mmCIF file of N, CA and C in Angstrom:
data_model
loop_
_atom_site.group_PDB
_atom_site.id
_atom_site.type_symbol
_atom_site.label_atom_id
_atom_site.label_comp_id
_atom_site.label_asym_id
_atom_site.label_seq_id
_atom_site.Cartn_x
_atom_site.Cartn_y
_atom_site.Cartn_z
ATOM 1 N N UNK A 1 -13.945 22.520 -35.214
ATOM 2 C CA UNK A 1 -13.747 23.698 -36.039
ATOM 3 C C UNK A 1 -13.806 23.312 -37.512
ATOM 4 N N UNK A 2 -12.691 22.307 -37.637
ATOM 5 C CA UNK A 2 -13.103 21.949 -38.978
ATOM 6 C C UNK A 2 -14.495 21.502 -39.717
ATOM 7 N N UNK A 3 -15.662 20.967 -38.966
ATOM 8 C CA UNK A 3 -17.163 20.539 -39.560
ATOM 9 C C UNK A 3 -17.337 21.594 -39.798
ATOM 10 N N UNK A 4 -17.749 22.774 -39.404
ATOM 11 C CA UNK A 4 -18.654 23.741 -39.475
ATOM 12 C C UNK A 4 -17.770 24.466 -40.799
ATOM 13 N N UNK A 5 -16.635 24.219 -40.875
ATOM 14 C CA UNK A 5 -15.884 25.072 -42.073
ATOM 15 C C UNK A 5 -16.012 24.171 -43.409
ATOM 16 N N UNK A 6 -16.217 23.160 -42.968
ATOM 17 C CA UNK A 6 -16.752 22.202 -44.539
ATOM 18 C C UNK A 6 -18.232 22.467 -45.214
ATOM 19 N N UNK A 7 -18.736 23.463 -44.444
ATOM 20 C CA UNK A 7 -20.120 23.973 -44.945
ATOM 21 C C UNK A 7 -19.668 25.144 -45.680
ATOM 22 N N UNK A 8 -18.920 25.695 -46.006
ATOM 23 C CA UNK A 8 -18.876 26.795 -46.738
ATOM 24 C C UNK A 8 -17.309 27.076 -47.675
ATOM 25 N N UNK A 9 -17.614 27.641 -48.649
ATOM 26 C CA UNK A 9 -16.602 27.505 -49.584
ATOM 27 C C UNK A 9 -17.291 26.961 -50.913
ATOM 28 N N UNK A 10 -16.145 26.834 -51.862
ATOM 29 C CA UNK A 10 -16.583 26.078 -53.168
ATOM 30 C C UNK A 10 -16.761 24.693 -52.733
ATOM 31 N N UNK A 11 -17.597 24.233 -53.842
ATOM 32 C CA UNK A 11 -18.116 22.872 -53.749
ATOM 33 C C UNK A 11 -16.857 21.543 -53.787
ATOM 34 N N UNK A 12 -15.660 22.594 -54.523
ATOM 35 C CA UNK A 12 -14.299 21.299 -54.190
ATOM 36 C C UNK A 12 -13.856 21.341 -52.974
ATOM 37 N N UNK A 13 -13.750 22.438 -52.461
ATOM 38 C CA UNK A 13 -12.718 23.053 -51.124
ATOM 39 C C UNK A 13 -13.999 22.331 -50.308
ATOM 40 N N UNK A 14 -15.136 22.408 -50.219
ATOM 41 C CA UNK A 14 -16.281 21.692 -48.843
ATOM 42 C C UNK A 14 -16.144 20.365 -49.191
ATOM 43 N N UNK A 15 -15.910 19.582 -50.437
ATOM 44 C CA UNK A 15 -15.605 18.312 -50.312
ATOM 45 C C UNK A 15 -13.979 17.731 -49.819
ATOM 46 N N UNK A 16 -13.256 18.524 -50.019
ATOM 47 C CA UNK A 16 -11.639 18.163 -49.652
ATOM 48 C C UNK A 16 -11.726 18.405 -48.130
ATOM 49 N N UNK A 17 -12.539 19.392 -47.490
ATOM 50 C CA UNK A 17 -12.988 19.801 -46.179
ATOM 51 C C UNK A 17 -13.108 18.260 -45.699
ATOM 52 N N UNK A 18 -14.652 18.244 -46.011
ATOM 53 C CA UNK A 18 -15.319 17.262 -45.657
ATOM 54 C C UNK A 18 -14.360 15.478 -45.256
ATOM 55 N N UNK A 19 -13.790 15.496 -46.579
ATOM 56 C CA UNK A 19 -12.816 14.368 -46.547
ATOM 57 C C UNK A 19 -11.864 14.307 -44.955
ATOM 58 N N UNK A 20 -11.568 15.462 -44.790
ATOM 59 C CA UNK A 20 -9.918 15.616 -44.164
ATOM 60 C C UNK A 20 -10.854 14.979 -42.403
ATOM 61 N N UNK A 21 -12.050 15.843 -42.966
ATOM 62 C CA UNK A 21 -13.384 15.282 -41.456
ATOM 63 C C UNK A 21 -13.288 14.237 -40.822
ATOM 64 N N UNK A 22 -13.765 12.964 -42.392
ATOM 65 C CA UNK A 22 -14.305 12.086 -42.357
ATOM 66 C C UNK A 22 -13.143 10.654 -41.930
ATOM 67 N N UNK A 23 -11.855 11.452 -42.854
ATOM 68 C CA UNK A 23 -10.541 10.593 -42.048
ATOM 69 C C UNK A 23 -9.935 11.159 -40.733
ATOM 70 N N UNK A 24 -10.057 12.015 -40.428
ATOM 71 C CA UNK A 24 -9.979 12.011 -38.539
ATOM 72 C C UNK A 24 -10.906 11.406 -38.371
ATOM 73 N N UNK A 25 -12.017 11.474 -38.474
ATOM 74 C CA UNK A 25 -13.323 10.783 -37.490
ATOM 75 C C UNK A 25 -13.210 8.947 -37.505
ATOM 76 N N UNK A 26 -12.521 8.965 -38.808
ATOM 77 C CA UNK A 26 -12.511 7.558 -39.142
ATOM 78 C C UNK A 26 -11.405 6.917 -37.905
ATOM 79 N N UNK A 27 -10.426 7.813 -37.709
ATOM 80 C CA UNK A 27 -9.005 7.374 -36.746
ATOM 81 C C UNK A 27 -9.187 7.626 -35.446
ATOM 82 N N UNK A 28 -9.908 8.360 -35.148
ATOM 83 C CA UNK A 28 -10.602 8.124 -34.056
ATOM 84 C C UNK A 28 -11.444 7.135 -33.696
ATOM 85 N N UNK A 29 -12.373 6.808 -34.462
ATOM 86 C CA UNK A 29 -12.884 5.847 -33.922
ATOM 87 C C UNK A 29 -12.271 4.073 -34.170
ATOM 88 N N UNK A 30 -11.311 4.009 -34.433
ATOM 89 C CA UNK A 30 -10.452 3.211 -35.314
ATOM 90 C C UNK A 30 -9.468 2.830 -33.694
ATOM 91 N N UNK A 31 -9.294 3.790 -33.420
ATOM 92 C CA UNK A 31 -8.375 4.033 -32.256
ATOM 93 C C UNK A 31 -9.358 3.399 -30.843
ATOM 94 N N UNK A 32 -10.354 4.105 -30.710
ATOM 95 C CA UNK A 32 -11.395 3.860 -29.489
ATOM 96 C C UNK A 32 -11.662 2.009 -29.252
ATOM 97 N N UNK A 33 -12.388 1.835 -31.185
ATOM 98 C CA UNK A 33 -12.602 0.345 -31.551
ATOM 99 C C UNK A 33 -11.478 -0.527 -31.361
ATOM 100 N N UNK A 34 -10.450 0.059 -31.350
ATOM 101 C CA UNK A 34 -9.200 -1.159 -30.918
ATOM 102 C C UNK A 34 -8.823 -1.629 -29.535
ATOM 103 N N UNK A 35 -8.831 -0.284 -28.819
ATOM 104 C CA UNK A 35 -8.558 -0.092 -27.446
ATOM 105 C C UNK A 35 -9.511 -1.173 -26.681
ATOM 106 N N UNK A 36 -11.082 -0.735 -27.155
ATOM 107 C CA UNK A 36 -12.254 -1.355 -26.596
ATOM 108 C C UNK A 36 -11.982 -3.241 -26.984
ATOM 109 N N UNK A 37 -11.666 -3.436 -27.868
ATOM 110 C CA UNK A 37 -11.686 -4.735 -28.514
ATOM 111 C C UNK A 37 -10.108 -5.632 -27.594
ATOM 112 N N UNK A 38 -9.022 -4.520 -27.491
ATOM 113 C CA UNK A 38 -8.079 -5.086 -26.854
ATOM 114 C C UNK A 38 -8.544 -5.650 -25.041
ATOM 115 N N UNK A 39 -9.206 -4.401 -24.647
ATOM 116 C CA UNK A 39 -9.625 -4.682 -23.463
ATOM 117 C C UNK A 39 -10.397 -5.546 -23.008
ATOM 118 N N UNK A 40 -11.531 -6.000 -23.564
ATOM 119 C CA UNK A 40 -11.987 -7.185 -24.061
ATOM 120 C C UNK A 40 -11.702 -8.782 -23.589
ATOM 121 N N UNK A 41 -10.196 -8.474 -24.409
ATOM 122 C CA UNK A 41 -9.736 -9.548 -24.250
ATOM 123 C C UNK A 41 -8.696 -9.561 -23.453
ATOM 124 N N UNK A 42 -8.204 -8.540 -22.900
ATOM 125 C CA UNK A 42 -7.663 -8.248 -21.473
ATOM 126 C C UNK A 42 -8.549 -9.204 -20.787
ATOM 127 N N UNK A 43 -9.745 -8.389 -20.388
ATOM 128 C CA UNK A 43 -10.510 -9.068 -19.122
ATOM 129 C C UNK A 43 -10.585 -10.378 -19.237
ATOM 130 N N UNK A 44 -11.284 -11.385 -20.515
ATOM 131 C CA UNK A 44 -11.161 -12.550 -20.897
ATOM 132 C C UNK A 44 -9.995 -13.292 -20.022
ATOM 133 N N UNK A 45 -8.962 -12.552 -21.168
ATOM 134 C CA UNK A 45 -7.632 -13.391 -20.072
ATOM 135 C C UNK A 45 -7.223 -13.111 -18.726
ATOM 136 N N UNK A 46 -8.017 -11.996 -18.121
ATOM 137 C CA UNK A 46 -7.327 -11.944 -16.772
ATOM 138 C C UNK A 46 -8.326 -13.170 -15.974
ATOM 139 N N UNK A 47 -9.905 -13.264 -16.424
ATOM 140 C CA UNK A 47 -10.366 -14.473 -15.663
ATOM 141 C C UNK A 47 -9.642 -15.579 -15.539
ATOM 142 N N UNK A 48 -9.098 -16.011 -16.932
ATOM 143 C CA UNK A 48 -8.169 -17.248 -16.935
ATOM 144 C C UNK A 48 -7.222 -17.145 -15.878
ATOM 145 N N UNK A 49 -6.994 -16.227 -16.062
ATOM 146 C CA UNK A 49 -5.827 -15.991 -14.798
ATOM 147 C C UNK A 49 -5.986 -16.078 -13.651
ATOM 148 N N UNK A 50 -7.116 -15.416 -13.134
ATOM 149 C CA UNK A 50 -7.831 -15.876 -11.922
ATOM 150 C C UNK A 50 -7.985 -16.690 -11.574
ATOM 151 N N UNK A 51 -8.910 -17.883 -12.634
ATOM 152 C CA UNK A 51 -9.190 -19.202 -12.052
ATOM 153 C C UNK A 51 -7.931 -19.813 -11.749
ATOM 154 N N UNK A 52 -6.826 -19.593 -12.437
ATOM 155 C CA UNK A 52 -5.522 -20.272 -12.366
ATOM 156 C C UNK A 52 -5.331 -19.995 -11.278
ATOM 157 N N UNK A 53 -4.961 -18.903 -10.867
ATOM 158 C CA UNK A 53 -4.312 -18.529 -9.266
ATOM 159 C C UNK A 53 -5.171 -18.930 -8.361
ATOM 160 N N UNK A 54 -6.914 -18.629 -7.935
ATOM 161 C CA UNK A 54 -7.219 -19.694 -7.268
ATOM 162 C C UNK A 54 -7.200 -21.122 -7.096
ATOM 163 N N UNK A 55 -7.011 -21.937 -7.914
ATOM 164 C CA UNK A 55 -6.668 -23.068 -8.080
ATOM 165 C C UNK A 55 -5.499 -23.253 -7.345
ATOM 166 N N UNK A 56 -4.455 -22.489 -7.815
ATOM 167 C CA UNK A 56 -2.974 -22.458 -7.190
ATOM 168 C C UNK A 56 -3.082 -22.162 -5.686
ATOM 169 N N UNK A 57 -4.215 -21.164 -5.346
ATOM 170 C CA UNK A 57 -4.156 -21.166 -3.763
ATOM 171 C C UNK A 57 -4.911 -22.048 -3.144
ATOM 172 N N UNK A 58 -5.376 -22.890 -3.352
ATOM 173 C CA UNK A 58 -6.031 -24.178 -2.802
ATOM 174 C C UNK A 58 -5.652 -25.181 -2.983
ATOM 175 N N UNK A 59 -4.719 -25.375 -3.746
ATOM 176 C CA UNK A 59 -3.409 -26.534 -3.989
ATOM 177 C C UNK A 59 -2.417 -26.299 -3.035
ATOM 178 N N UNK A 60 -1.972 -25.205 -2.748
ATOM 179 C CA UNK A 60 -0.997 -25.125 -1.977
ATOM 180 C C UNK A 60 -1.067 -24.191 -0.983
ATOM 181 N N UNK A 61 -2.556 -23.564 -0.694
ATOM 182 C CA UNK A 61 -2.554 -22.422 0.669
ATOM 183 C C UNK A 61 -2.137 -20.958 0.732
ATOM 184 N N UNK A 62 -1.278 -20.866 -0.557
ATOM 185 C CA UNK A 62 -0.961 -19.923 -0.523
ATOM 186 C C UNK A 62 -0.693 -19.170 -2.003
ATOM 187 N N UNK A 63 -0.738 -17.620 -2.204
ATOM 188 C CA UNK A 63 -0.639 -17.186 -3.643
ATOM 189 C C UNK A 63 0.489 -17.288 -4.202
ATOM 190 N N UNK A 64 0.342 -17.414 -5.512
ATOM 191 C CA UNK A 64 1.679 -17.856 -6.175
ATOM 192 C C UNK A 64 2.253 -16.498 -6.020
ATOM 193 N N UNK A 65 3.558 -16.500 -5.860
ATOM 194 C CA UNK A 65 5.087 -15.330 -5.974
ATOM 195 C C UNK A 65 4.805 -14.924 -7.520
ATOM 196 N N UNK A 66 4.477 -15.066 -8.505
ATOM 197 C CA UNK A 66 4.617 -14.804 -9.937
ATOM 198 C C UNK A 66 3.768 -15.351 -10.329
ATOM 199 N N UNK A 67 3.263 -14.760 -11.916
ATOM 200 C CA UNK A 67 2.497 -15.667 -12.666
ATOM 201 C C UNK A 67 3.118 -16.741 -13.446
ATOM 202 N N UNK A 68 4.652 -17.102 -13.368
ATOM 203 C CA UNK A 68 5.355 -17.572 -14.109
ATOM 204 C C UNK A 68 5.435 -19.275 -13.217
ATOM 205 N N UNK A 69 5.021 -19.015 -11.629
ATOM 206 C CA UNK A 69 4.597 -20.185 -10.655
ATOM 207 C C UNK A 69 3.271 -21.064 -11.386
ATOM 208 N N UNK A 70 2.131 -20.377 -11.676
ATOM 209 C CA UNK A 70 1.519 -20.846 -12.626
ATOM 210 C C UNK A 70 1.724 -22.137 -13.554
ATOM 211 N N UNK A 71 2.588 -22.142 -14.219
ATOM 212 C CA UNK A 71 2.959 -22.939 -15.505
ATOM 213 C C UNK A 71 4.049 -24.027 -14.793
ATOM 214 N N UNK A 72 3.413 -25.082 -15.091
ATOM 215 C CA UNK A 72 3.175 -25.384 -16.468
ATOM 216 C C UNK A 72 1.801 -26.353 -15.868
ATOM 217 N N UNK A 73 1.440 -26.395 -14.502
ATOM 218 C CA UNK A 73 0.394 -27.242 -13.784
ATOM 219 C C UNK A 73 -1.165 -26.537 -13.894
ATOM 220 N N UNK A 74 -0.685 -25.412 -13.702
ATOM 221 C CA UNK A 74 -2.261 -24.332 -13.984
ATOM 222 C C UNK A 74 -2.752 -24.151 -15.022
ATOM 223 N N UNK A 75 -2.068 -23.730 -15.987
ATOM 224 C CA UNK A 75 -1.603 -22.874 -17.628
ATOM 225 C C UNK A 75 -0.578 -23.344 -18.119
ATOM 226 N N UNK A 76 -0.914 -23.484 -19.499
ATOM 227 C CA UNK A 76 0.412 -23.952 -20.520
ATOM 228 C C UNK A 76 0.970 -22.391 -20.603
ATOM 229 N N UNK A 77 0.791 -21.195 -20.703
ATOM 230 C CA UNK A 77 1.868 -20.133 -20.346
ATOM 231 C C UNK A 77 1.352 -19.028 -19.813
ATOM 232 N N UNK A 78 2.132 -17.779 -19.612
ATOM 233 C CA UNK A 78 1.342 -16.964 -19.347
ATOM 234 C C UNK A 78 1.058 -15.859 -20.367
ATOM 235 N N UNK A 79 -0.814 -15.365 -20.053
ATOM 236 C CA UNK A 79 -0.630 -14.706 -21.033
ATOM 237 C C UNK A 79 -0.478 -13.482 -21.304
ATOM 238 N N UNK A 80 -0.558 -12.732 -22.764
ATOM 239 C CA UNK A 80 -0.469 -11.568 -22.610
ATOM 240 C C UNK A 80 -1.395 -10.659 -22.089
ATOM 241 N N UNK A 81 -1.734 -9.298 -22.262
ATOM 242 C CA UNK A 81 -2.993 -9.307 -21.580
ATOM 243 C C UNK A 81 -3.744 -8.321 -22.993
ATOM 244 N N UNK A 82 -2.943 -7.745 -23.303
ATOM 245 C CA UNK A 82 -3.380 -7.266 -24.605
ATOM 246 C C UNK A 82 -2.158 -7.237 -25.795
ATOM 247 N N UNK A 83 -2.935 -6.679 -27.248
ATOM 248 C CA UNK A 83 -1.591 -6.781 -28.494
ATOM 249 C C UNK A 83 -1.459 -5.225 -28.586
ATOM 250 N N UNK A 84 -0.765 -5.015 -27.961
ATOM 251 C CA UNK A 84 -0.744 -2.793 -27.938
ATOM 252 C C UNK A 84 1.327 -3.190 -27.432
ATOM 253 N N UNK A 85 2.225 -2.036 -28.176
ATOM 254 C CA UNK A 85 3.137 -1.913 -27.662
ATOM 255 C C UNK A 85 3.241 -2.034 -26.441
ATOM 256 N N UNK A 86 2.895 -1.287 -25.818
ATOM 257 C CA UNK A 86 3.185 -0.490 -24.293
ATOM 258 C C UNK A 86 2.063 -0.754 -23.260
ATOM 259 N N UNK A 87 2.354 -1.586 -22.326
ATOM 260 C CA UNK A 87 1.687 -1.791 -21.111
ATOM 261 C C UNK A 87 0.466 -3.193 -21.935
ATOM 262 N N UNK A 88 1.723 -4.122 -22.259
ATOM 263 C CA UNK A 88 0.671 -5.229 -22.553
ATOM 264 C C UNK A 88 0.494 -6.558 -21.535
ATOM 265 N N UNK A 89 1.356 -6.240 -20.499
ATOM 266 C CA UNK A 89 1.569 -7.320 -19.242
ATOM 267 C C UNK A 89 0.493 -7.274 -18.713
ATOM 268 N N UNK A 90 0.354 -8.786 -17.794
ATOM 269 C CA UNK A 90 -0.723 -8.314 -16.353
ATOM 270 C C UNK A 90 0.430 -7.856 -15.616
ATOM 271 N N UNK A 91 0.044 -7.139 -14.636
ATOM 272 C CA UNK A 91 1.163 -7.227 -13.477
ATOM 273 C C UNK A 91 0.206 -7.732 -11.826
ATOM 274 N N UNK A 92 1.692 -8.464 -11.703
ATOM 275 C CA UNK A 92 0.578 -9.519 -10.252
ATOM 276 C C UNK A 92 1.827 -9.123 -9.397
ATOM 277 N N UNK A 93 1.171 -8.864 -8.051
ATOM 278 C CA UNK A 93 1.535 -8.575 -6.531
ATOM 279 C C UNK A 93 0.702 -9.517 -5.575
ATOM 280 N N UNK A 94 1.568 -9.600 -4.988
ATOM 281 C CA UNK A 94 1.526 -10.382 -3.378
ATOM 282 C C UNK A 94 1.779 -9.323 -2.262
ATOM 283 N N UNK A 95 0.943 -8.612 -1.786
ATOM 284 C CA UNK A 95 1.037 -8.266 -0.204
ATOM 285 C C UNK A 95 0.130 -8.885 0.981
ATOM 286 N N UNK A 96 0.558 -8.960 1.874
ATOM 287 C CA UNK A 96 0.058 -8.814 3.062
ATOM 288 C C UNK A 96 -0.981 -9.742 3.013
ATOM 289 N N UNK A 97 -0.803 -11.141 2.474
ATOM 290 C CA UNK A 97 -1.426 -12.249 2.475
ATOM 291 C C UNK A 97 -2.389 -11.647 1.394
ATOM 292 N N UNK A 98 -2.816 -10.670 0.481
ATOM 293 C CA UNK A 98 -3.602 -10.669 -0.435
ATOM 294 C C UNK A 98 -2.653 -10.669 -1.617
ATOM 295 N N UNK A 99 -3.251 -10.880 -3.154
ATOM 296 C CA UNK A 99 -2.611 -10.452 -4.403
ATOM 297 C C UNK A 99 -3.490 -9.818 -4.847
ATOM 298 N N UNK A 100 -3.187 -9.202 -6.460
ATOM 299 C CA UNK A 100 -3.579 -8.038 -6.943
ATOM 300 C C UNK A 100 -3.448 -8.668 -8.349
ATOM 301 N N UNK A 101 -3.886 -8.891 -9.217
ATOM 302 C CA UNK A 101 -4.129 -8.770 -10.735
ATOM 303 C C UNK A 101 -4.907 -7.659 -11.756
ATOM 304 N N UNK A 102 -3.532 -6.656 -12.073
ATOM 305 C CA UNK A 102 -4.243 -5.895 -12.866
ATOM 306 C C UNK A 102 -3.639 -5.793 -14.385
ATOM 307 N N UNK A 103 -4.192 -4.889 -14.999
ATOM 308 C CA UNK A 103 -4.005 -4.252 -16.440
ATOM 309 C C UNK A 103 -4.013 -2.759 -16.717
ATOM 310 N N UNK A 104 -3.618 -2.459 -17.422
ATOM 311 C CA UNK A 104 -3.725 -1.290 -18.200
ATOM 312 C C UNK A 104 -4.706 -0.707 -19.315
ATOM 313 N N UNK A 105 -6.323 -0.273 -18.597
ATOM 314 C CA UNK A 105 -7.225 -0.284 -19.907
ATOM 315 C C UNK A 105 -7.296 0.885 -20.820
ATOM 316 N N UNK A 106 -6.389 1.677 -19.948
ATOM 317 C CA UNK A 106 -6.648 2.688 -21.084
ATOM 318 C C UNK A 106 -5.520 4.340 -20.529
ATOM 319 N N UNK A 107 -4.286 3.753 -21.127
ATOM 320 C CA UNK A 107 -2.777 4.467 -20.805
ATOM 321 C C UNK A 107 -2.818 5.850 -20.866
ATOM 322 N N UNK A 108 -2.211 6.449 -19.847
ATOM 323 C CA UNK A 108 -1.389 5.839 -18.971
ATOM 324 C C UNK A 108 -1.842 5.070 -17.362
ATOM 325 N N UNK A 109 -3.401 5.592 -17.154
ATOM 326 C CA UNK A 109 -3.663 5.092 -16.065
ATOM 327 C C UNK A 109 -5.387 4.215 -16.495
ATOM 328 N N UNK A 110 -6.179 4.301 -15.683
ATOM 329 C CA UNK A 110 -7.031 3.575 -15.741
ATOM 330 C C UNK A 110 -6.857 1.995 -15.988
ATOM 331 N N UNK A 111 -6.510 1.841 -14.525
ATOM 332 C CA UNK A 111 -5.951 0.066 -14.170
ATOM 333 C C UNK A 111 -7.368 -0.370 -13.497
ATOM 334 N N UNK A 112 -7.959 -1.466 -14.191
ATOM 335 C CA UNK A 112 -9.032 -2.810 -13.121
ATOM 336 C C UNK A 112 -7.850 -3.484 -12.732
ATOM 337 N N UNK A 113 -8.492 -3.702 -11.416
ATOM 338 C CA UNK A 113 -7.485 -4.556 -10.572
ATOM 339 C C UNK A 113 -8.120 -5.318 -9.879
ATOM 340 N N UNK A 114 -8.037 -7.038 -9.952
ATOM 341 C CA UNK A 114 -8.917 -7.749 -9.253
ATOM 342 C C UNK A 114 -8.136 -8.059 -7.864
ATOM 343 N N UNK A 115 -8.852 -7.519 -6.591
ATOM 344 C CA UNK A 115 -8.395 -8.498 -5.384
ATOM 345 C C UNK A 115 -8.953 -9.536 -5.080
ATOM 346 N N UNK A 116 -7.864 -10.384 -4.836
ATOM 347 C CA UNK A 116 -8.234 -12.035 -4.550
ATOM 348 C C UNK A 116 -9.022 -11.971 -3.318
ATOM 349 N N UNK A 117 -8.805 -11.411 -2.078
ATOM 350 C CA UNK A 117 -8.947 -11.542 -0.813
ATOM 351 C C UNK A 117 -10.651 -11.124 -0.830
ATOM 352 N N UNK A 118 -10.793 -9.816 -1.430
ATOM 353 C CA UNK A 118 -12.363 -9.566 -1.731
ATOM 354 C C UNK A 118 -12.882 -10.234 -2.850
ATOM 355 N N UNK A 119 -12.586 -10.304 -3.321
ATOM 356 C CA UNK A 119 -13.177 -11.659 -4.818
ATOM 357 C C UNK A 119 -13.612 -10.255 -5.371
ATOM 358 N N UNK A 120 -12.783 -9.358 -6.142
ATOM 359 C CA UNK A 120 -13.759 -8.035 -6.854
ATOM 360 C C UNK A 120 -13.167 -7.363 -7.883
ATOM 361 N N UNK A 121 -13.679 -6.802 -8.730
ATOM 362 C CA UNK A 121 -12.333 -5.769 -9.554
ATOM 363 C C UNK A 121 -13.194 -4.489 -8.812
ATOM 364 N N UNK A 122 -12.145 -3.966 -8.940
ATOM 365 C CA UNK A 122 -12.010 -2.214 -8.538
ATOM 366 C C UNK A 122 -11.124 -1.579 -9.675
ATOM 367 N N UNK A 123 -11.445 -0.321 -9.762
ATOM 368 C CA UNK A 123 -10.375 0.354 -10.198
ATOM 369 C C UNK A 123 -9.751 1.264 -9.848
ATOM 370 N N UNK A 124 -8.147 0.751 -9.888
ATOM 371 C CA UNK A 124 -7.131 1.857 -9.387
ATOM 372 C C UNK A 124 -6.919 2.670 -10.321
ATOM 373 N N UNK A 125 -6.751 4.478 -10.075
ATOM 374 C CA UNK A 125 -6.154 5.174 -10.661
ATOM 375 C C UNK A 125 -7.996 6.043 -11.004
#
């Protein structure tokens, strides 16, 4: 609504228009470019993570209980998975002889989740 109203008016009022445009558009995409750039390096580190936990299940047969089993033989720690307040963990599960490594790409839902047992990401949600 607001573009089409920056076409008309005085030449100050279509430039103060225009402005108010150009900084939403700017925070929007400011917002998208971060998300995309965090996720990024989500995935990055969830491979690390992967290779770690396979490693860990061929050392010992079985998936680690935590990523915190990991350290200090796999990984010097564990990591984060992104720099965002809210939902910056991996979160790792153990069922039914499989585990689960996922993230949060884009809140509140849209989780990749790699299963070990299929070697795959999918996404839940």
């Amino acid at each position: 609504v607001a573009l089409p109203r920056a076409a008309f008016g005085e030449p100050a009022v279509r430039r103060a228009r225009l402005a108010r445009v150009a900084v939403f558009l700017a925070a929007a995409l400011l917002v998208f470019g971060l998300n995309w750039l965090n996720n990024t390096i989500a995935r990055t580190r969830a491979e690390t993570l992967i290779t770690a936990i396979k490693a860990f299940k061929q050392t010992n047969q079985r998936y680690p209980r935590d990523l915190d089993e990991l350290v200090p033989r796999f990984l010097d720690r564990v990591p984060t998975a992104k720099y965002v307040f809210g939902h910056s963990a991996f979160d790792y599960f153990v069922a039914d002889e499989d585990a689960h490594l996922l993230y949060v790409a884009f809140p509140p839902y849209y989780r990749p989740t790699y299963q070990f047992e299929a070697d795959r990401w999918e996404i839940l949600d």
